[in-house]
Short mmCIF file of C-alpha atoms in Angstrom, two decimals:
data_model
loop_
_atom_site.label_atom_id
_atom_site.label_comp_id
_atom_site.label_asym_id
_atom_site.label_seq_id
_atom_site.Cartn_x
_atom_site.Cartn_y
_atom_site.Cartn_z
CA MET A 23 2.30 32.38 -17.31
CA PHE A 24 1.95 33.82 -13.80
CA LYS A 25 5.71 34.50 -13.54
CA LYS A 26 5.63 36.49 -16.78
CA THR A 27 2.52 38.39 -15.69
CA LEU A 28 4.13 39.12 -12.32
CA GLY A 29 7.34 40.35 -13.95
CA LEU A 30 5.52 42.64 -16.36
CA SER A 31 3.15 43.85 -13.65
CA SER A 32 6.08 44.67 -11.34
CA ALA A 33 7.73 46.86 -13.98
CA LEU A 34 4.42 48.47 -14.79
CA ALA A 35 3.79 49.03 -11.07
CA VAL A 36 7.00 51.08 -10.96
CA SER A 37 5.85 52.89 -14.09
CA GLN A 38 2.49 53.52 -12.43
CA LEU A 39 4.17 54.96 -9.34
CA ILE A 40 6.30 57.35 -11.40
CA ASN A 41 3.26 58.29 -13.48
CA PHE A 42 1.35 59.00 -10.26
CA ILE A 43 4.16 61.29 -9.13
CA ALA A 44 4.17 63.04 -12.52
CA MET A 45 0.40 63.60 -12.40
CA THR A 46 0.58 64.80 -8.81
CA LEU A 47 3.30 67.29 -9.72
CA GLY A 48 1.47 68.43 -12.83
CA SER A 49 -1.84 69.00 -11.09
CA LYS A 50 -0.25 70.79 -8.10
CA LEU A 51 2.29 72.86 -10.04
CA PHE A 52 0.17 73.94 -12.99
CA GLY A 53 -3.43 73.81 -11.65
CA PRO A 54 -6.78 72.32 -12.81
CA ASP A 55 -6.95 74.21 -16.12
CA VAL A 56 -3.56 73.04 -17.42
CA PHE A 57 -4.20 69.55 -16.09
CA GLY A 58 -7.59 69.52 -17.83
CA GLN A 59 -5.95 70.50 -21.12
CA TYR A 60 -3.39 67.73 -20.68
CA MET A 61 -6.13 65.16 -20.07
CA PHE A 62 -8.01 66.40 -23.14
CA VAL A 63 -4.89 65.75 -25.25
CA ASN A 64 -4.39 62.40 -23.54
CA SER A 65 -7.96 61.38 -24.41
CA ILE A 66 -7.43 62.27 -28.06
CA SER A 67 -4.27 60.17 -27.98
CA LEU A 68 -5.98 57.14 -26.47
CA THR A 69 -8.88 57.39 -28.92
CA PHE A 70 -6.84 57.74 -32.11
CA ALA A 71 -4.06 55.33 -31.07
CA VAL A 72 -6.44 52.47 -31.83
CA LEU A 73 -6.87 53.67 -35.42
CA VAL A 74 -3.20 54.38 -36.07
CA CYS A 75 -1.89 50.80 -36.14
CA LEU A 76 -5.13 48.90 -36.85
CA ARG A 77 -4.87 46.78 -33.68
CA GLY A 78 -1.62 45.28 -34.84
CA ASP A 79 -0.64 44.76 -31.19
CA HIS A 80 -3.43 42.18 -30.83
CA PHE A 81 -2.74 40.62 -34.22
CA ILE A 82 0.92 39.93 -33.43
CA LEU A 83 0.05 38.05 -30.23
CA ALA A 84 -2.93 36.14 -31.60
CA LYS A 85 -1.21 34.78 -34.73
CA ASN A 86 1.48 32.13 -34.40
CA ASP A 87 2.14 31.55 -38.13
CA ILE A 88 3.38 35.01 -39.15
CA SER A 89 6.65 36.64 -40.14
CA LEU A 90 7.12 38.99 -37.20
CA GLU A 91 9.48 41.38 -39.00
CA LYS A 92 7.24 41.70 -42.06
CA THR A 93 4.15 42.14 -39.90
CA ILE A 94 5.76 44.90 -37.84
CA ASN A 95 6.92 46.66 -41.01
CA THR A 96 3.39 46.50 -42.39
CA PHE A 97 1.70 47.98 -39.34
CA LEU A 98 4.34 50.67 -38.81
CA SER A 99 4.08 51.74 -42.44
CA ILE A 100 0.28 51.86 -42.20
CA SER A 101 0.51 53.93 -39.03
CA ILE A 102 2.68 56.57 -40.74
CA LEU A 103 0.16 56.83 -43.59
CA ILE A 104 -2.79 57.17 -41.19
CA LEU A 105 -0.97 59.81 -39.12
CA ILE A 106 -0.26 61.88 -42.24
CA ILE A 107 -3.93 61.68 -43.26
CA CYS A 108 -5.20 62.66 -39.77
CA ILE A 109 -2.81 65.61 -39.45
CA SER A 110 -3.67 66.79 -42.97
CA ILE A 111 -7.41 66.73 -42.20
CA VAL A 112 -6.95 68.81 -39.03
CA VAL A 113 -4.69 71.34 -40.78
CA VAL A 114 -7.08 71.70 -43.74
CA TYR A 115 -9.99 72.19 -41.34
CA TRP A 116 -8.03 74.82 -39.42
CA VAL A 117 -7.07 76.73 -42.57
CA THR A 118 -10.49 76.61 -44.25
CA VAL A 119 -12.79 77.07 -41.25
CA GLY A 120 -10.52 79.23 -39.11
CA ALA A 121 -10.81 77.15 -35.96
CA ASN A 122 -9.33 78.26 -32.64
CA TYR A 123 -5.54 77.99 -32.78
CA ALA A 124 -5.17 76.75 -29.19
CA GLN A 125 -7.80 74.05 -29.68
CA VAL A 126 -6.27 72.90 -32.98
CA SER A 127 -2.84 72.77 -31.33
CA LEU A 128 -4.21 70.51 -28.59
CA ILE A 129 -5.78 68.20 -31.19
CA LEU A 130 -2.55 67.98 -33.21
CA ALA A 131 -0.58 67.22 -30.05
CA GLY A 132 -3.08 64.45 -29.27
CA ILE A 133 -2.68 62.91 -32.74
CA LEU A 134 1.14 62.96 -32.50
CA LEU A 135 0.92 61.37 -29.07
CA ALA A 136 -1.45 58.76 -30.52
CA GLY A 137 1.14 57.79 -33.12
CA ALA A 138 3.91 57.35 -30.57
CA ASN A 139 1.64 55.50 -28.13
CA ALA A 140 0.12 53.16 -30.74
CA ASN A 141 3.47 52.07 -32.12
CA PHE A 142 4.86 51.79 -28.59
CA GLN A 143 2.09 49.25 -27.87
CA LEU A 144 2.68 47.52 -31.22
CA LEU A 145 6.36 46.99 -30.50
CA GLY A 146 5.47 46.00 -26.95
CA SER A 147 3.48 43.06 -28.32
CA ALA A 148 6.48 42.09 -30.45
CA LEU A 149 8.70 42.18 -27.35
CA ILE A 150 6.25 39.93 -25.48
CA LYS A 151 6.06 37.60 -28.47
CA THR A 152 9.85 37.27 -28.60
CA GLU A 153 10.06 37.27 -24.77
CA LYS A 154 12.31 40.34 -24.62
CA LEU A 155 10.63 41.34 -21.40
CA LYS A 156 13.52 43.41 -20.01
CA VAL A 157 13.29 45.91 -22.86
CA PHE A 158 9.50 45.93 -22.48
CA SER A 159 9.85 46.70 -18.78
CA TYR A 160 12.47 49.44 -18.76
CA SER A 161 10.96 51.20 -21.78
CA SER A 162 7.65 51.29 -19.87
CA ILE A 163 9.40 52.94 -16.92
CA ILE A 164 11.26 55.51 -19.06
CA LYS A 165 8.02 57.06 -20.39
CA PRO A 166 6.68 58.51 -17.12
CA THR A 167 10.19 59.21 -15.82
CA ILE A 168 10.92 61.65 -18.66
CA MET A 169 7.50 63.24 -18.20
CA CYS A 170 8.08 63.71 -14.47
CA LEU A 171 11.54 65.22 -14.86
CA GLY A 172 10.38 67.36 -17.77
CA GLN A 173 7.60 68.93 -15.71
CA ILE A 174 10.04 69.86 -12.95
CA PHE A 175 12.42 71.37 -15.52
CA ILE A 176 9.67 73.44 -17.17
CA PHE A 177 8.28 74.67 -13.84
CA MET A 178 11.73 75.83 -12.75
CA LEU A 179 12.57 77.63 -16.01
CA ALA A 180 9.24 78.60 -17.61
CA PRO A 181 6.21 77.86 -15.38
CA LEU A 182 3.83 79.76 -17.69
CA LEU A 183 4.95 77.89 -20.82
CA ALA A 184 2.09 76.69 -23.01
CA PHE A 185 1.61 72.91 -23.00
CA ALA A 186 3.64 72.64 -19.77
CA MET A 187 2.44 69.07 -19.16
CA ILE A 188 2.00 68.01 -22.78
CA LEU A 189 5.55 68.62 -24.04
CA PRO A 190 7.25 66.33 -21.46
CA ARG A 191 4.66 63.65 -22.19
CA LEU A 192 5.41 63.81 -25.92
CA LEU A 193 9.15 63.59 -25.25
CA GLY A 194 8.69 60.58 -22.93
CA ASP A 195 6.44 58.64 -25.33
CA ILE A 196 8.66 59.26 -28.37
CA SER A 197 11.82 58.32 -26.45
CA ALA A 198 10.30 55.07 -25.14
CA PHE A 199 9.05 54.19 -28.63
CA LEU A 200 12.53 54.70 -30.11
CA ILE A 201 14.02 52.34 -27.51
CA ARG A 202 11.63 49.57 -28.53
CA PHE A 203 12.04 50.46 -32.20
CA ARG A 204 15.83 49.98 -32.06
CA THR A 205 15.36 46.59 -30.43
CA ILE A 206 12.78 45.21 -32.87
CA LYS A 207 12.86 47.03 -36.22
CA ASN A 208 15.42 46.05 -38.86
CA THR A 209 13.74 46.72 -42.22
CA PRO A 210 12.85 50.00 -43.98
CA PHE A 211 9.31 51.39 -44.14
CA VAL A 212 7.48 50.42 -47.30
CA PHE A 213 3.79 50.77 -48.11
CA ASP A 214 2.77 48.83 -51.19
CA LYS A 215 0.08 46.58 -52.68
CA ASP A 216 1.25 43.63 -50.57
CA GLN A 217 0.24 45.50 -47.44
CA VAL A 218 -3.16 46.36 -48.91
CA ALA A 219 -3.59 42.64 -49.60
CA PHE A 220 -2.49 41.93 -46.03
CA ILE A 221 -5.25 44.16 -44.66
CA LYS A 222 -7.85 42.51 -46.88
CA SER A 223 -6.76 39.01 -45.87
CA ASN A 224 -6.95 39.94 -42.18
CA TYR A 225 -10.13 41.96 -42.42
CA LYS A 226 -11.50 41.06 -38.98
CA TYR A 227 -8.37 42.17 -37.15
CA CYS A 228 -7.43 45.16 -39.25
CA VAL A 229 -10.88 46.62 -39.97
CA VAL A 230 -13.67 45.14 -37.85
CA GLY A 231 -11.48 44.75 -34.76
CA THR A 232 -10.07 48.26 -35.15
CA ILE A 233 -13.50 49.87 -35.53
CA ALA A 234 -14.83 47.94 -32.52
CA SER A 235 -11.81 48.91 -30.39
CA PHE A 236 -12.02 52.52 -31.58
CA LEU A 237 -15.66 52.76 -30.57
CA ASN A 238 -14.83 51.13 -27.23
CA VAL A 239 -12.12 53.69 -26.48
CA LEU A 240 -14.25 56.53 -27.83
CA SER A 241 -17.04 55.43 -25.50
CA GLN A 242 -14.62 55.42 -22.54
CA GLN A 243 -13.00 58.74 -23.46
CA MET A 244 -16.15 60.59 -24.50
CA PRO A 245 -16.55 62.25 -21.08
CA MET A 246 -12.99 63.63 -21.35
CA LEU A 247 -13.58 64.89 -24.88
CA LEU A 248 -16.95 66.55 -24.23
CA LEU A 249 -16.89 67.58 -20.56
CA PRO A 250 -14.75 70.68 -21.34
CA ILE A 251 -17.57 71.88 -23.62
CA LEU A 252 -20.15 71.38 -20.86
CA PHE A 253 -18.25 72.38 -17.72
CA GLY A 254 -14.85 73.84 -18.75
CA TYR A 255 -11.26 72.64 -18.43
CA ALA A 256 -11.10 73.16 -14.65
CA ALA A 257 -14.06 70.80 -14.07
CA LEU A 258 -12.41 68.33 -16.42
CA GLY A 259 -9.23 68.69 -14.36
CA TYR A 260 -11.02 67.54 -11.19
CA PHE A 261 -12.83 64.67 -12.90
CA SER A 262 -9.89 63.58 -15.03
CA LEU A 263 -7.57 63.44 -12.02
CA ALA A 264 -9.94 60.92 -10.44
CA PHE A 265 -10.26 59.08 -13.74
CA SER A 266 -6.50 58.87 -14.11
CA LEU A 267 -5.84 57.75 -10.54
CA VAL A 268 -8.28 54.87 -10.98
CA VAL A 269 -8.06 53.93 -14.65
CA ILE A 270 -4.30 54.29 -15.26
CA PRO A 271 -3.34 51.62 -12.68
CA VAL A 272 -6.04 49.31 -14.02
CA THR A 273 -4.95 49.96 -17.62
CA LEU A 274 -1.32 49.28 -16.78
CA LEU A 275 -2.41 45.91 -15.44
CA LEU A 276 -4.91 45.24 -18.23
CA SER A 277 -2.52 45.95 -21.10
CA PRO A 278 -0.05 43.09 -20.44
CA LEU A 279 -2.81 40.89 -18.99
CA ARG A 280 -4.95 41.12 -22.13
CA SER A 281 -1.90 40.54 -24.32
CA LEU A 282 -0.89 37.44 -22.37
CA LEU A 283 -4.51 36.19 -22.28
CA ILE A 284 -4.80 36.49 -26.07
CA LYS A 285 -1.59 34.50 -26.40
CA GLU A 286 -2.91 31.96 -23.87
CA TYR A 287 -6.22 31.52 -25.73
CA ALA A 288 -4.32 31.08 -29.01
CA SER A 289 -2.17 28.27 -27.60
CA HIS A 290 -4.80 26.34 -25.59
CA ASN A 291 -7.73 24.27 -26.78
CA SER A 292 -9.62 24.50 -23.47
CA LYS A 293 -10.62 28.15 -23.63
CA ASN A 294 -13.29 27.54 -21.00
CA LYS A 295 -10.63 26.76 -18.37
CA VAL A 296 -8.63 29.87 -19.25
CA PHE A 297 -11.77 32.02 -19.08
CA ASN A 298 -12.99 30.65 -15.75
CA LYS A 299 -9.55 30.64 -14.13
CA PHE A 300 -8.77 34.29 -14.80
CA THR A 301 -12.30 35.59 -14.24
CA LEU A 302 -12.35 34.02 -10.76
CA LEU A 303 -8.82 35.28 -10.07
CA LEU A 304 -9.78 38.87 -10.92
CA MET A 305 -12.94 38.95 -8.78
CA PRO A 306 -11.30 39.47 -5.36
CA ILE A 307 -8.83 41.95 -6.89
CA SER A 308 -11.73 44.01 -8.25
CA ILE A 309 -13.62 43.96 -4.94
CA VAL A 310 -10.55 45.03 -2.95
CA GLY A 311 -9.94 47.86 -5.42
CA VAL A 312 -13.47 49.25 -5.01
CA LEU A 313 -13.33 49.02 -1.20
CA PHE A 314 -9.96 50.78 -1.18
CA ALA A 315 -11.34 53.59 -3.35
CA PHE A 316 -14.38 54.11 -1.12
CA PHE A 317 -12.47 54.21 2.17
CA ALA A 318 -9.12 55.73 1.17
CA SER A 319 -9.92 58.28 -1.57
CA GLU A 320 -10.79 61.24 0.68
CA PRO A 321 -7.77 60.93 3.03
CA ILE A 322 -5.43 60.53 0.05
CA VAL A 323 -6.84 63.50 -1.86
CA LEU A 324 -6.73 65.73 1.23
CA ALA A 325 -3.18 64.68 2.13
CA ILE A 326 -1.69 65.13 -1.36
CA TRP A 327 -3.81 67.74 -3.17
CA GLY A 328 -5.63 69.57 -0.38
CA LYS A 329 -9.22 70.76 0.04
CA GLU A 330 -9.24 72.45 -3.39
CA TRP A 331 -9.34 69.00 -5.00
CA LEU A 332 -11.73 67.29 -2.54
CA GLN A 333 -14.50 66.71 -5.09
CA THR A 334 -12.05 64.46 -6.90
CA ALA A 335 -12.52 61.88 -4.10
CA LEU A 336 -16.20 61.47 -5.00
CA TYR A 337 -15.34 60.86 -8.64
CA ILE A 338 -12.73 58.28 -7.58
CA LYS A 339 -15.42 56.27 -5.77
CA LEU A 340 -17.75 56.34 -8.76
CA ILE A 341 -15.12 55.52 -11.37
CA SER A 342 -13.66 52.65 -9.28
CA ILE A 343 -16.89 50.67 -9.83
CA TRP A 344 -16.57 51.13 -13.60
CA ALA A 345 -12.87 50.20 -13.54
CA ALA A 346 -13.52 47.06 -11.44
CA SER A 347 -16.06 45.80 -13.96
CA GLY A 348 -13.54 46.56 -16.73
CA LEU A 349 -10.89 44.48 -14.96
CA LEU A 350 -13.31 41.56 -14.68
CA ASN A 351 -13.99 42.01 -18.38
CA ALA A 352 -10.36 41.25 -19.39
CA PRO A 353 -10.77 37.47 -20.02
CA SER A 354 -13.98 38.16 -21.98
CA PHE A 355 -12.44 40.86 -24.17
CA ALA A 356 -9.33 38.75 -24.83
CA TYR A 357 -11.47 35.73 -25.76
CA ILE A 358 -13.46 37.76 -28.32
CA ILE A 359 -10.25 39.08 -29.91
CA ALA A 360 -8.50 35.70 -29.92
CA THR A 361 -11.47 33.90 -31.49
CA GLU A 362 -12.05 36.65 -34.10
CA LYS A 363 -15.55 37.61 -32.95
CA GLN A 364 -14.85 41.33 -33.20
CA GLU A 365 -18.08 42.05 -35.07
CA TYR A 366 -20.01 41.51 -31.83
CA LEU A 367 -17.86 44.13 -30.14
CA LEU A 368 -18.70 46.49 -32.98
CA TYR A 369 -22.47 46.09 -32.51
CA LEU A 370 -22.22 46.60 -28.77
CA GLU A 371 -19.96 49.63 -29.09
CA VAL A 372 -22.32 51.36 -31.52
CA LEU A 373 -25.18 50.88 -29.06
CA PHE A 374 -23.26 52.31 -26.11
CA ILE A 375 -21.84 55.21 -28.11
CA PHE A 376 -25.42 56.38 -28.63
CA ILE A 377 -26.19 55.84 -24.94
CA LYS A 378 -23.19 57.99 -23.92
CA ILE A 379 -24.14 60.69 -26.45
CA ALA A 380 -27.69 60.69 -25.04
CA ILE A 381 -26.34 61.06 -21.48
CA LEU A 382 -23.99 63.93 -22.33
CA GLY A 383 -26.55 65.55 -24.61
CA GLY A 384 -29.11 65.38 -21.82
CA ALA A 385 -26.59 66.97 -19.46
CA TYR A 386 -26.11 69.84 -21.91
CA PHE A 387 -29.78 70.55 -22.61
CA LEU A 388 -31.23 69.78 -19.17
CA GLY A 389 -28.45 71.41 -17.15
CA THR A 390 -27.55 68.23 -15.26
CA GLY A 391 -24.65 68.76 -12.87
CA LEU A 392 -21.26 67.11 -13.28
CA VAL A 393 -21.84 64.61 -10.45
CA PHE A 394 -25.10 63.21 -11.85
CA THR A 395 -23.63 63.15 -15.35
CA CYS A 396 -20.72 61.08 -14.02
CA ILE A 397 -23.08 58.67 -12.24
CA TYR A 398 -24.99 57.99 -15.46
CA ILE A 399 -21.76 57.50 -17.42
CA VAL A 400 -20.38 55.05 -14.83
CA LEU A 401 -23.59 53.00 -14.77
CA SER A 402 -23.58 52.72 -18.56
CA GLY A 403 -19.94 51.56 -18.48
CA VAL A 404 -20.64 48.90 -15.84
CA PHE A 405 -23.66 47.69 -17.83
CA TYR A 406 -21.50 47.40 -20.96
CA ASN A 407 -18.86 45.29 -19.20
CA LEU A 408 -21.46 42.97 -17.66
CA ILE A 409 -23.08 42.36 -21.04
CA LEU A 410 -19.69 41.52 -22.56
CA ILE A 411 -18.83 39.11 -19.73
CA ILE A 412 -22.17 37.29 -20.08
CA PHE A 413 -21.83 37.13 -23.88
CA ALA A 414 -18.29 35.73 -23.74
CA LYS A 415 -19.23 33.18 -21.08
CA VAL A 416 -22.11 31.88 -23.19
CA LYS A 417 -19.85 31.58 -26.25
CA VAL A 418 -17.11 29.80 -24.27
CA TYR A 419 -19.65 27.42 -22.69
CA ASN A 420 -21.24 26.55 -26.06
CA GLU A 421 -17.82 25.98 -27.63
CA CYS A 422 -16.86 23.65 -24.77
CA ASN A 423 -20.09 21.67 -25.14
CA LYS A 424 -19.61 21.28 -28.89
CA ARG A 425 -16.10 19.95 -28.37
CA ASN A 426 -17.26 17.50 -25.70
CA THR A 427 -20.12 16.14 -27.80
CA ALA A 428 -18.07 15.89 -30.99
#
């Protein structure tokens, strides 16, 4: 288990490093406005990626008695249908209402990126399931590499090109998806009544779990989606750079960790041991991460980005606390998914969506500054993760007691 996690984490660490270089180049070469637009598109992608494949990435790892090929075909076919519906809705809205062309273009780019990213994660779960970890690793590295090289190419030839950071990202995600697709997929796309029956028979994963995960991501990405309205793309550029520098490394660790934890919960009867073991393991890692952010953020920002980006260091400190609680939350989240208790996630997400809306709405009407708005958002995120950890621990403890007294 630890060897597999270490191997995946090593490849993702390389991916993280290249991604860091790509973001550094993008922010320095194209400025806060372009970087803010890129992060807006990225947030749309992360939010809609959950809807596109109905959390098939979790389903593949949690279920041991499935036909992998048929399951992949089902989720890929569903994702194509959902993408067509989403793009059609945006285009119809644009034509009928006459929305801003630039804004609509950013939204469409985000939806396309969501499709590539969602199916990239779906096939990643299949690669983990079949232990084709080499393909998983090098396809993860190719994504940011193409983005990095693409940005350099665009800056040299057409530095004022629209979507200067978005186009290389799209190319990288689609290319990495196709690599995994060629390794895993062998059957044609078909959407029929059997797949509708499949969704109904796996309602908790495909519907309840998807809605809960969508609300979770929406809650996390809401600042990125609404801050441009409140403070403009440049302000979003400063905040989103901090968000990316903190959250992307944590996400790159969380993605394979959660997948492997779901698989671990599915194959072990003693879920209490798995929960306690990994929660305790992640505690010192989380503490070290927060301390590093507080002491190293300002020197790093000054050395790489300069004084123009100094306010980003403050946001790094704030967001690191939120990210640390999210890392500690990994065993809890994986337990809820593996034991099909997604409805509890749904209730909690609805509550915190309203809390985030209240915070951002208050910022808009009361004129709260960006810093205080970020503090309130971070505190709500930490509170959410702590509630989820406590809830999962209680459920694991009760399950263990029932088994011992049976």
